[in-house]
Coordinates of N, CA and C in Angstrom, one line a residue:
M4 N 139.4 97.5 102.1 CA 139.2 96.4 103.1 C 137.7 96.2 103.4
F5 N 137.2 95.0 103.3 CA 135.8 94.7 103.5 C 135.6 94.4 105.0
S6 N 134.4 94.9 105.5 CA 134.0 94.7 106.9 C 133.2 93.5 106.9
L7 N 133.6 92.5 107.8 CA 132.9 91.3 107.9 C 132.0 91.2 109.2
K8 N 132.0 92.3 110.0 CA 131.4 92.2 111.3 C 129.9 91.8 111.2
G9 N 129.2 92.5 110.3 CA 127.8 92.2 110.1 C 127.6 90.8 109.5
K10 N 128.5 90.5 108.6 CA 128.4 89.2 107.9 C 128.6 88.0 108.8
I11 N 129.6 88.2 109.7 CA 130.0 87.1 110.6 C 128.8 86.8 111.6
N12 N 128.2 87.9 112.1 CA 127.1 87.8 113.0 C 125.9 87.1 112.3
A13 N 125.7 87.4 111.0 CA 124.6 86.8 110.3 C 124.9 85.4 109.8
K14 N 126.2 85.1 109.8 CA 126.6 83.8 109.4 C 126.1 83.5 107.9
I15 N 126.8 84.1 107.0 CA 126.4 83.9 105.6 C 126.7 82.5 105.2
K16 N 125.7 81.8 104.6 CA 125.8 80.4 104.3 C 126.2 80.3 102.8
I17 N 127.3 79.5 102.6 CA 127.8 79.3 101.3 C 127.8 77.8 100.9
L18 N 127.3 77.6 99.7 CA 127.3 76.2 99.2 C 128.4 76.0 98.3
I19 N 129.2 75.0 98.4 CA 130.4 74.7 97.6 C 130.0 73.6 96.6
V20 N 130.1 73.9 95.3 CA 129.9 72.9 94.3 C 131.2 72.7 93.6
E21 N 132.0 71.7 94.0 CA 133.3 71.5 93.5 C 133.6 70.0 93.5
D22 N 134.0 69.4 92.3 CA 134.2 68.0 92.2 C 135.6 67.5 92.6
E23 N 136.5 68.4 92.9 CA 137.9 68.0 93.4 C 137.8 68.1 94.9
S24 N 137.8 66.9 95.5 CA 137.6 66.9 97.0 C 138.6 67.7 97.8
I25 N 139.9 67.7 97.4 CA 140.9 68.4 98.1 C 140.6 69.9 98.1
I26 N 140.3 70.4 96.9 CA 139.9 71.9 96.7 C 138.7 72.2 97.6
A27 N 137.7 71.3 97.5 CA 136.4 71.5 98.3 C 136.7 71.6 99.8
I28 N 137.6 70.7 100.3 CA 137.9 70.7 101.7 C 138.6 72.0 102.1
N29 N 139.6 72.4 101.3 CA 140.3 73.6 101.5 C 139.4 74.8 101.5
L30 N 138.5 74.8 100.6 CA 137.5 75.9 100.5 C 136.7 76.0 101.7
K31 N 136.2 74.8 102.2 CA 135.4 74.8 103.4 C 136.1 75.4 104.6
E32 N 137.3 75.0 104.8 CA 138.1 75.5 105.9 C 138.4 77.0 105.8
T33 N 138.7 77.4 104.6 CA 139.0 78.8 104.3 C 137.8 79.7 104.6
L34 N 136.6 79.2 104.2 CA 135.4 79.9 104.4 C 135.1 80.1 105.9
K35 N 135.3 79.0 106.7 CA 135.2 79.1 108.1 C 136.1 80.1 108.7
E36 N 137.3 80.2 108.3 CA 138.3 81.1 108.8 C 137.9 82.6 108.5
L37 N 137.2 82.7 107.4 CA 136.7 84.1 107.0 C 135.4 84.4 107.7
G38 N 134.8 83.5 108.4 CA 133.6 83.8 109.2 C 132.3 83.4 108.5
Y39 N 132.4 82.7 107.4 CA 131.2 82.2 106.7 C 130.8 80.9 107.2
E40 N 129.7 80.4 106.8 CA 129.2 79.1 107.2 C 129.0 78.2 106.0
P41 N 130.0 77.3 105.7 CA 129.8 76.3 104.6 C 128.5 75.5 104.9
C42 N 127.5 75.5 104.1 CA 126.3 74.8 104.4 C 126.1 73.5 103.6
G43 N 127.2 73.2 102.8 CA 127.1 71.9 102.1 C 128.2 71.9 101.0
V44 N 128.6 70.7 100.7 CA 129.6 70.5 99.6 C 129.0 69.4 98.6
A45 N 129.0 69.8 97.4 CA 128.4 68.9 96.3 C 129.4 68.8 95.2
P46 N 129.6 67.6 94.7 CA 130.6 67.4 93.5 C 129.9 67.5 92.2
N47 N 128.5 67.5 92.2 CA 127.8 67.5 90.9 C 126.4 68.0 91.0
R48 N 125.7 68.0 89.9 CA 124.3 68.5 89.9 C 123.4 67.7 90.8
C49 N 123.5 66.4 90.8 CA 122.6 65.5 91.5 C 122.7 65.8 93.0
K50 N 124.0 65.9 93.5 CA 124.2 66.1 95.0 C 123.7 67.5 95.3
T51 N 123.9 68.5 94.4 CA 123.5 69.8 94.7 C 122.0 69.9 94.8
M52 N 121.3 69.3 93.9 CA 119.8 69.3 94.0 C 119.3 68.6 95.2
K53 N 120.0 67.5 95.6 CA 119.6 66.8 96.8 C 119.7 67.6 98.0
L54 N 120.8 68.4 98.1 CA 121.0 69.3 99.3 C 119.9 70.4 99.3
L55 N 119.6 70.9 98.2 CA 118.5 71.9 98.1 C 117.2 71.3 98.5
E56 N 116.9 70.1 98.1 CA 115.6 69.5 98.4 C 115.5 69.2 99.9
E57 N 116.7 69.0 100.5 CA 116.7 68.7 102.0 C 116.6 70.0 102.8
G58 N 116.5 71.1 102.1 CA 116.3 72.3 102.8 C 117.4 73.3 102.9
V59 N 118.6 73.0 102.3 CA 119.7 73.9 102.3 C 119.4 75.1 101.5
I60 N 119.5 76.3 102.1 CA 119.2 77.5 101.3 C 120.5 78.4 101.5
P61 N 121.3 78.4 100.5 CA 122.6 79.2 100.6 C 122.3 80.7 100.3
D62 N 123.2 81.5 100.9 CA 123.2 83.0 100.5 C 124.1 83.2 99.3
L63 N 125.0 82.3 99.0 CA 125.9 82.4 97.9 C 126.4 81.0 97.5
I64 N 126.7 80.8 96.2 CA 127.2 79.5 95.7 C 128.5 79.7 95.1
L65 N 129.5 78.9 95.5 CA 130.8 78.8 94.9 C 130.7 77.6 93.9
M66 N 130.8 77.9 92.6 CA 130.5 76.9 91.6 C 131.7 76.6 90.7
D67 N 132.2 75.4 90.6 CA 133.3 75.0 89.7 C 132.7 75.0 88.3
I68 N 133.3 75.7 87.3 CA 132.8 75.7 86.0 C 132.7 74.4 85.3
Y69 N 133.8 73.6 85.5 CA 133.8 72.3 84.9 C 133.6 71.2 86.0
L70 N 132.4 70.6 86.0 CA 132.0 69.5 86.9 C 132.1 68.2 86.2
K71 N 132.4 67.2 86.9 CA 132.4 65.8 86.3 C 131.0 65.4 86.2
G72 N 130.6 64.8 85.0 CA 129.3 64.4 84.8 C 128.7 65.1 83.6
P73 N 127.5 64.8 83.3 CA 126.8 65.4 82.1 C 126.5 66.9 82.2
T74 N 126.4 67.4 83.4 CA 126.0 68.8 83.6 C 127.2 69.7 84.1
T75 N 127.5 70.7 83.3 CA 128.6 71.6 83.7 C 128.2 72.6 84.8
G76 N 129.1 73.3 85.4 CA 128.8 74.3 86.4 C 128.0 75.4 85.7
I77 N 128.3 75.7 84.5 CA 127.6 76.8 83.8 C 126.1 76.4 83.6
E78 N 125.9 75.2 83.2 CA 124.5 74.7 82.9 C 123.8 74.6 84.3
L79 N 124.4 74.2 85.3 CA 123.8 74.1 86.6 C 123.4 75.5 87.2
A80 N 124.3 76.4 87.0 CA 124.1 77.8 87.4 C 122.9 78.4 86.7
R81 N 122.8 78.1 85.4 CA 121.6 78.5 84.6 C 120.3 77.9 85.1
E82 N 120.4 76.6 85.5 CA 119.2 76.0 86.0 C 118.8 76.5 87.4
L83 N 119.8 76.8 88.2 CA 119.5 77.3 89.6 C 118.9 78.7 89.6
K84 N 119.2 79.4 88.5 CA 118.6 80.8 88.4 C 117.1 80.8 88.5
N85 N 116.5 79.7 88.1 CA 115.0 79.6 88.1 C 114.5 79.3 89.5
T86 N 115.3 78.4 90.3 CA 114.8 78.0 91.6 C 115.4 79.0 92.7
L87 N 116.6 79.5 92.5 CA 117.2 80.4 93.5 C 117.6 81.7 92.8
P88 N 116.6 82.5 92.3 CA 116.9 83.7 91.5 C 117.7 84.8 92.2
N89 N 117.6 84.8 93.5 CA 118.3 85.9 94.3 C 119.6 85.4 94.9
V90 N 120.1 84.2 94.6 CA 121.3 83.7 95.2 C 122.5 83.9 94.2
P91 N 123.5 84.7 94.5 CA 124.6 84.9 93.6 C 125.5 83.7 93.5
V92 N 126.0 83.5 92.2 CA 126.9 82.4 92.0 C 128.3 83.0 91.6
V93 N 129.3 82.5 92.3 CA 130.7 82.9 92.0 C 131.4 81.7 91.4
F94 N 131.9 81.8 90.2 CA 132.6 80.6 89.6 C 134.0 80.4 90.0
L95 N 134.4 79.1 90.1 CA 135.7 78.7 90.4 C 136.2 78.1 89.1
T96 N 137.4 78.5 88.6 CA 137.9 78.0 87.3 C 139.4 78.0 87.2
A97 N 139.9 77.0 86.6 CA 141.3 77.0 86.3 C 141.6 77.5 84.9
N98 N 140.5 77.8 84.2 CA 140.5 78.2 82.8 C 140.2 79.7 82.7
S99 N 141.1 80.4 82.2 CA 140.9 81.9 82.1 C 140.6 82.3 80.6
E100 N 140.3 81.4 79.8 CA 140.0 81.7 78.4 C 138.7 82.6 78.3
I101 N 138.8 83.6 77.4 CA 137.7 84.5 77.2 C 136.4 83.8 76.9
S102 N 136.5 82.8 76.0 CA 135.3 82.1 75.6 C 134.6 81.4 76.8
T103 N 135.3 80.9 77.7 CA 134.8 80.2 78.9 C 134.1 81.2 79.8
I104 N 134.8 82.4 80.0 CA 134.3 83.4 80.9 C 133.0 84.0 80.3
K105 N 133.0 84.1 78.9 CA 131.8 84.6 78.2 C 130.6 83.7 78.4
K106 N 130.8 82.4 78.3 CA 129.7 81.5 78.5 C 129.2 81.6 80.0
A107 N 130.1 81.7 80.9 CA 129.7 81.8 82.3 C 128.9 83.1 82.6
S108 N 129.3 84.2 81.9 CA 128.7 85.5 82.0 C 127.2 85.4 81.6
E109 N 126.9 84.5 80.7 CA 125.5 84.4 80.2 C 124.6 83.9 81.3
T110 N 125.1 83.4 82.4 CA 124.3 82.9 83.5 C 124.2 84.0 84.6
L111 N 124.6 85.2 84.3 CA 124.6 86.4 85.2 C 125.4 86.1 86.5
A112 N 126.6 85.5 86.3 CA 127.5 85.2 87.4 C 127.9 86.5 88.1
Y113 N 128.2 86.4 89.4 CA 128.6 87.5 90.2 C 130.1 87.6 90.4
G114 N 130.8 86.7 89.8 CA 132.3 86.8 90.0 C 133.0 85.6 89.5
Y115 N 134.3 85.6 89.5 CA 135.1 84.5 89.0 C 136.4 84.5 89.9
I116 N 136.8 83.3 90.3 CA 138.0 83.1 91.1 C 138.9 82.1 90.4
L117 N 140.1 82.4 90.0 CA 141.0 81.5 89.3 C 141.7 80.6 90.3
K118 N 141.8 79.4 89.9 CA 142.5 78.4 90.7 C 144.0 78.4 90.3
P119 N 144.9 78.3 91.2 CA 144.7 78.3 92.7 C 144.4 79.7 93.2
Y120 N 143.5 79.8 94.1 CA 143.0 81.1 94.6 C 143.8 81.5 95.8
K121 N 143.8 82.8 96.0 CA 144.3 83.4 97.3 C 143.2 83.7 98.2
K122 N 143.4 83.5 99.5 CA 142.4 83.7 100.5 C 141.8 85.1 100.4
S123 N 142.7 86.1 100.2 CA 142.2 87.5 100.1 C 141.3 87.7 98.9
H124 N 141.7 87.1 97.8 CA 140.9 87.2 96.5 C 139.5 86.5 96.7
L125 N 139.5 85.4 97.4 CA 138.2 84.7 97.6 C 137.3 85.5 98.5
H126 N 137.9 86.1 99.6 CA 137.2 87.0 100.5 C 136.6 88.2 99.7
A127 N 137.4 88.8 98.9 CA 136.9 90.0 98.1 C 135.8 89.6 97.1
A128 N 136.0 88.5 96.4 CA 135.0 88.1 95.4 C 133.7 87.8 96.1
I129 N 133.7 87.2 97.2 CA 132.5 86.8 97.9 C 131.7 88.1 98.4
E130 N 132.5 89.0 99.0 CA 131.9 90.2 99.5 C 131.3 91.1 98.4
V131 N 132.1 91.2 97.3 CA 131.6 92.0 96.2 C 130.3 91.4 95.6
A132 N 130.3 90.0 95.5 CA 129.1 89.3 95.0 C 127.9 89.5 95.9
L133 N 128.1 89.4 97.2 CA 127.0 89.6 98.2 C 126.4 91.0 98.1
E134 N 127.3 92.0 98.0 CA 126.8 93.4 98.0 C 126.1 93.7 96.7
K135 N 126.6 93.2 95.6 CA 126.0 93.4 94.3 C 124.6 92.7 94.2
S136 N 124.6 91.5 94.8 CA 123.3 90.7 94.8 C 122.3 91.4 95.7
K137 N 122.7 92.0 96.8 CA 121.8 92.7 97.7 C 121.2 93.9 96.9
D138 N 122.1 94.7 96.2 CA 121.6 95.8 95.5 C 120.7 95.4 94.4
D139 N 121.0 94.3 93.7 CA 120.1 93.8 92.6 C 118.8 93.4 93.1
T140 N 118.8 92.7 94.2 CA 117.5 92.2 94.8 C 116.7 93.4 95.2
K141 N 117.3 94.5 95.8 CA 116.6 95.7 96.2 C 115.9 96.3 95.0
K142 N 116.8 96.4 93.9 CA 116.2 97.1 92.7 C 115.1 96.3 92.1
N143 N 115.2 94.9 92.1 CA 114.2 94.1 91.6 C 112.9 94.2 92.4
H144 N 113.0 94.3 93.7 CA 111.9 94.5 94.5 C 111.2 95.9 94.2
E145 N 112.0 96.9 94.0 CA 111.5 98.2 93.7 C 110.8 98.2 92.3
L146 N 111.4 97.4 91.4 CA 110.8 97.3 90.1 C 109.5 96.6 90.1
D147 N 109.5 95.5 91.0 CA 108.2 94.7 91.1 C 107.2 95.6 91.8
A148 N 107.6 96.4 92.8 CA 106.6 97.2 93.5 C 106.1 98.2 92.5
A149 N 107.0 98.8 91.7 CA 106.5 99.8 90.7 C 105.6 99.2 89.7
E150 N 105.9 98.0 89.3 CA 105.1 97.3 88.3 C 103.7 96.9 88.8
N151 N 103.7 96.6 90.1 CA 102.4 96.3 90.8 C 101.6 97.5 90.9
I152 N 102.2 98.7 91.2 CA 101.5 99.9 91.3 C 101.0 100.3 89.9
N153 N 101.8 100.1 88.9 CA 101.3 100.4 87.5 C 100.1 99.5 87.1
K154 N 100.2 98.2 87.5 CA 99.1 97.3 87.2 C 97.8 97.7 87.9
T155 N 98.0 98.1 89.2 CA 96.9 98.6 90.0 C 96.2 99.8 89.4
L156 N 97.1 100.8 89.0 CA 96.6 102.0 88.4 C 95.9 101.7 87.1
S157 N 96.5 100.9 86.3 CA 95.9 100.5 85.0 C 94.6 99.8 85.2
H158 N 94.5 99.0 86.2 CA 93.2 98.3 86.5 C 92.2 99.3 86.9
Q159 N 92.6 100.3 87.8 CA 91.7 101.3 88.2 C 91.2 102.2 87.1
L160 N 92.1 102.5 86.2 CA 91.8 103.3 85.0 C 90.8 102.6 84.1
E161 N 91.0 101.2 84.0 CA 90.1 100.4 83.2 C 88.7 100.4 83.8
L162 N 88.7 100.3 85.1 CA 87.4 100.3 85.8 C 86.7 101.6 85.6
V163 N 87.5 102.7 85.7 CA 86.9 104.1 85.5 C 86.4 104.2 84.1
K164 N 87.2 103.7 83.2 CA 86.9 103.8 81.7 C 85.6 103.0 81.5
E165 N 85.6 101.8 82.1 CA 84.4 100.9 81.9 C 83.2 101.6 82.5
Q166 N 83.4 102.2 83.7 CA 82.3 102.8 84.4 C 81.7 104.0 83.5
K167 N 82.7 104.7 82.9 CA 82.3 105.9 82.1 C 81.5 105.4 80.9
S168 N 82.0 104.3 80.3 CA 81.4 103.9 79.1 C 80.0 103.3 79.3
R169 N 79.8 102.8 80.5 CA 78.5 102.1 80.7 C 77.5 103.1 81.4
T170 N 77.9 104.3 81.8 CA 77.0 105.2 82.5 C 77.0 106.5 81.7
V171 N 75.9 107.2 81.7 CA 75.7 108.5 81.1 C 75.3 109.5 82.2
K172 N 76.2 110.5 82.5 CA 75.9 111.5 83.5 C 75.0 112.6 82.9
L173 N 73.8 112.7 83.5 CA 72.8 113.7 82.9 C 72.7 114.9 83.9
K174 N 72.1 115.9 83.4 CA 71.9 117.1 84.2 C 70.9 116.9 85.3
Y175 N 70.9 117.8 86.3 CA 70.0 117.8 87.4 C 70.1 116.6 88.3
G176 N 71.3 116.0 88.3 CA 71.5 114.9 89.3 C 71.1 113.5 88.8
Y177 N 70.9 113.4 87.5 CA 70.5 112.0 87.0 C 71.7 111.3 86.4
L178 N 71.6 110.0 86.4 CA 72.6 109.1 85.8 C 71.9 107.9 85.2
F179 N 72.3 107.5 84.0 CA 71.7 106.3 83.4 C 72.7 105.2 83.2
D180 N 72.5 104.0 83.8 CA 73.4 102.9 83.6 C 72.9 102.1 82.4
K181 N 73.7 102.1 81.4 CA 73.3 101.5 80.1 C 73.3 100.0 80.2
Q182 N 74.1 99.4 81.1 CA 74.2 98.0 81.2 C 72.9 97.4 81.9
T183 N 72.5 98.1 83.0 CA 71.4 97.6 83.7 C 70.1 98.3 83.3
E184 N 70.2 99.3 82.4 CA 69.1 100.1 81.9 C 68.3 100.7 83.1
I185 N 69.0 101.2 84.0 CA 68.3 101.9 85.2 C 68.7 103.3 85.2
L186 N 67.7 104.2 85.4 CA 67.9 105.6 85.6 C 67.9 105.9 87.0
Y187 N 69.0 106.7 87.5 CA 69.1 107.0 88.9 C 69.0 108.5 89.1
Y188 N 68.4 108.9 90.2 CA 68.4 110.3 90.6 C 69.1 110.3 91.9
G189 N 70.4 110.8 91.9 CA 71.3 110.6 93.0 C 71.6 109.1 93.1
D190 N 71.3 108.5 94.3 CA 71.6 107.1 94.5 C 70.3 106.3 94.3
E191 N 69.2 106.9 94.1 CA 67.9 106.2 94.0 C 67.5 105.9 92.6
P192 N 67.1 104.7 92.3 CA 66.6 104.4 90.9 C 65.2 105.0 90.7
V193 N 65.0 105.5 89.5 CA 63.7 106.1 89.2 C 62.8 105.0 88.7
K194 N 61.6 104.9 89.2 CA 60.6 103.9 88.8 C 60.0 104.3 87.4
L195 N 60.4 103.5 86.4 CA 59.9 103.8 85.0 C 59.2 102.5 84.5
T196 N 58.3 102.7 83.6 CA 57.7 101.6 82.8 C 58.7 101.1 81.8
K197 N 58.4 100.0 81.1 CA 59.2 99.5 80.1 C 59.4 100.5 78.9
K198 N 58.2 101.1 78.5 CA 58.3 102.0 77.4 C 59.0 103.3 77.8
E199 N 58.8 103.8 79.0 CA 59.5 105.0 79.5 C 61.0 104.7 79.5
T200 N 61.4 103.5 80.0 CA 62.9 103.2 80.0 C 63.4 103.1 78.6
Q201 N 62.6 102.6 77.6 CA 63.1 102.6 76.2 C 63.4 104.0 75.7
I202 N 62.5 105.0 76.1 CA 62.8 106.3 75.6 C 64.1 106.9 76.2
I203 N 64.3 106.7 77.5 CA 65.5 107.1 78.2 C 66.7 106.4 77.5
K204 N 66.6 105.1 77.2 CA 67.7 104.4 76.6 C 68.1 104.9 75.3
I205 N 67.1 105.1 74.4 CA 67.5 105.6 73.0 C 68.0 107.0 73.1
L206 N 67.5 107.8 74.0 CA 68.0 109.2 74.1 C 69.5 109.2 74.7
C207 N 69.7 108.3 75.6 CA 71.1 108.2 76.2 C 72.1 107.6 75.3
N208 N 71.7 106.8 74.4 CA 72.6 106.2 73.4 C 73.0 107.3 72.4
S209 N 72.3 108.4 72.3 CA 72.7 109.5 71.5 C 72.7 110.8 72.3
A210 N 73.2 110.6 73.6 CA 73.2 111.7 74.6 C 73.8 112.9 74.0
G211 N 73.1 114.0 74.2 CA 73.5 115.3 73.7 C 73.2 115.7 72.3
Y212 N 72.6 114.7 71.6 CA 72.2 114.9 70.2 C 70.7 114.7 70.0
N213 N 70.2 115.3 68.9 CA 68.8 115.2 68.6 C 68.4 113.8 68.1
V214 N 67.3 113.3 68.7 CA 66.7 112.0 68.2 C 65.3 112.3 67.7
S215 N 65.1 111.8 66.5 CA 63.7 112.1 65.9 C 62.6 111.3 66.6
Q216 N 61.4 111.8 66.5 CA 60.3 111.1 67.1 C 60.1 109.8 66.5
E217 N 60.3 109.7 65.2 CA 60.2 108.4 64.5 C 61.1 107.3 65.0
Q218 N 62.4 107.8 65.3 CA 63.4 106.8 65.9 C 62.9 106.3 67.2
I219 N 62.4 107.2 68.0 CA 61.9 106.8 69.4 C 60.7 105.9 69.3
E220 N 59.8 106.2 68.4 CA 58.6 105.4 68.2 C 58.9 104.0 67.7
Y221 N 59.9 103.9 66.8 CA 60.3 102.6 66.3 C 60.9 101.8 67.4
A222 N 61.7 102.4 68.2 CA 62.4 101.7 69.3 C 61.4 101.1 70.3
I223 N 60.2 101.8 70.5 CA 59.3 101.4 71.5 C 58.2 100.4 70.9
W224 N 57.7 100.8 69.7 CA 56.7 100.0 69.1 C 57.2 99.4 67.8
Q225 N 58.1 98.5 67.8 CA 58.7 97.8 66.6 C 57.6 96.9 66.0
D226 N 56.8 96.3 66.7 CA 55.9 95.2 66.2 C 54.5 95.7 66.1
E227 N 54.2 96.9 66.4 CA 52.8 97.4 66.4 C 52.8 98.9 66.1
P228 N 51.7 99.3 65.4 CA 51.6 100.7 65.1 C 51.4 101.5 66.4
A229 N 51.9 102.7 66.5 CA 51.9 103.5 67.7 C 50.9 104.6 67.5
G230 N 51.2 105.6 66.7 CA 50.4 106.8 66.6 C 50.9 107.9 67.5
Y231 N 50.7 109.1 67.1 CA 51.2 110.2 67.8 C 50.7 110.4 69.2
A232 N 49.4 110.1 69.4 CA 48.8 110.2 70.7 C 49.4 109.3 71.7
A233 N 49.6 108.0 71.3 CA 50.2 107.0 72.2 C 51.6 107.5 72.6
F234 N 52.4 108.0 71.7 CA 53.7 108.4 71.9 C 53.7 109.6 72.9
R235 N 52.8 110.6 72.6 CA 52.7 111.8 73.5 C 52.3 111.4 74.9
S236 N 51.5 110.4 75.0 CA 51.0 110.0 76.3 C 52.1 109.4 77.2
V237 N 53.0 108.5 76.5 CA 54.1 107.9 77.2 C 55.1 109.0 77.6
L238 N 55.4 109.9 76.7 CA 56.4 110.9 76.9 C 55.9 111.9 78.0
F239 N 54.6 112.2 78.0 CA 54.0 113.1 79.1 C 54.2 112.5 80.5
R240 N 53.9 111.2 80.6 CA 54.0 110.5 81.9 C 55.5 110.5 82.3
L241 N 56.4 110.2 81.4 CA 57.8 110.2 81.7 C 58.3 111.5 82.2
R242 N 58.0 112.6 81.5 CA 58.4 113.9 81.9 C 57.9 114.3 83.2
N243 N 56.7 113.8 83.6 CA 56.2 114.2 84.9 C 57.0 113.5 86.1
K244 N 57.8 112.5 85.7 CA 58.6 111.8 86.7 C 60.0 112.4 86.9
L245 N 60.3 113.3 85.9 CA 61.7 113.8 85.8 C 61.7 115.3 85.9
H246 N 62.9 115.9 86.0 CA 63.0 117.3 86.0 C 62.5 117.8 84.6
K247 N 61.7 118.9 84.7 CA 61.0 119.4 83.5 C 61.9 119.7 82.3
D248 N 63.2 120.0 82.5 CA 64.1 120.3 81.4 C 65.1 119.2 81.1
L249 N 64.9 118.0 81.7 CA 65.9 117.0 81.4 C 65.7 116.5 79.9
I250 N 64.5 116.4 79.4 CA 64.3 116.0 78.0 C 63.7 117.2 77.3
T251 N 64.4 117.7 76.3 CA 64.0 118.9 75.7 C 63.5 118.6 74.2
T252 N 62.6 119.5 73.8 CA 62.1 119.3 72.4 C 62.9 120.2 71.5
Q253 N 63.3 119.6 70.3 CA 64.2 120.2 69.4 C 63.5 120.7 68.1
N254 N 62.9 121.9 68.2 CA 62.3 122.5 67.0 C 61.2 121.6 66.4
N255 N 60.5 120.9 67.3 CA 59.4 120.0 66.9 C 59.8 118.9 66.0
T256 N 61.2 118.6 65.9 CA 61.6 117.6 65.0 C 62.1 116.4 65.8
G257 N 62.3 116.5 67.0 CA 62.8 115.4 67.8 C 63.1 115.9 69.3
Y258 N 63.9 115.0 70.0 CA 64.1 115.2 71.4 C 65.5 115.0 71.8
K259 N 66.0 115.6 72.8 CA 67.3 115.5 73.3 C 67.4 115.4 74.8
I260 N 68.2 114.5 75.3 CA 68.4 114.4 76.8 C 69.6 115.2 77.2
E261 N 69.5 116.0 78.2 CA 70.6 116.9 78.6 C 71.6 116.2 79.4
I262 N 72.9 116.3 78.9 CA 74.0 115.7 79.6 C 74.9 116.8 80.3
I263 N 75.7 116.3 81.2 CA 76.6 117.3 81.9 C 77.8 117.6 80.9

């Protein structure tokens, strides 16, 4: 036995879509007796859409499978799934053929009532549909929430990944941002000349590995001859601005910047 106490207080609104006027009137009266609120009666798609446009928002729709006019109840139910995704549809039908029921099932119907219906069967079908719809809506909300959490986590991971790819964490509290080409000590940028920055950049692009003097010289003086003395002078000034062991000499063949 279904408890209608909460439902009666909430006044569940039910839209009737039925093209046989006598059946529609009887349904309306029966729904009132059961404690529901019939919020409209429509014989076809046109009237149904007009009621919805006027602001009628049902909690459930009783839909005749075969409506007079170009649009069947099955087609209308499928269309309403886009505008009222959380409103369950219970079909009314005098046809119990499997093929008809199968077509109706494709619209994700929440139940079927065969004409002529019994009051108790109508009551049961409505309550089952409402309860199942409530559970489905809850599950959908939980899935949406989980999906949103996953999207947020994925976004955060992408940001972290992007941050890691654009920054090089160095020893002794240094960090080089490859995008802005700024060397930081803690939160403060280190003031470097253009040539000093070029040395840091080429070393960080091969962080942890040996970079030959020739590679560094070419990166700094592509269009002009440099010479060993000029290179040593720039490197000397750079090292005086940094921790003495941040840039190490590798067997007199090149240089390496120390990473964490």
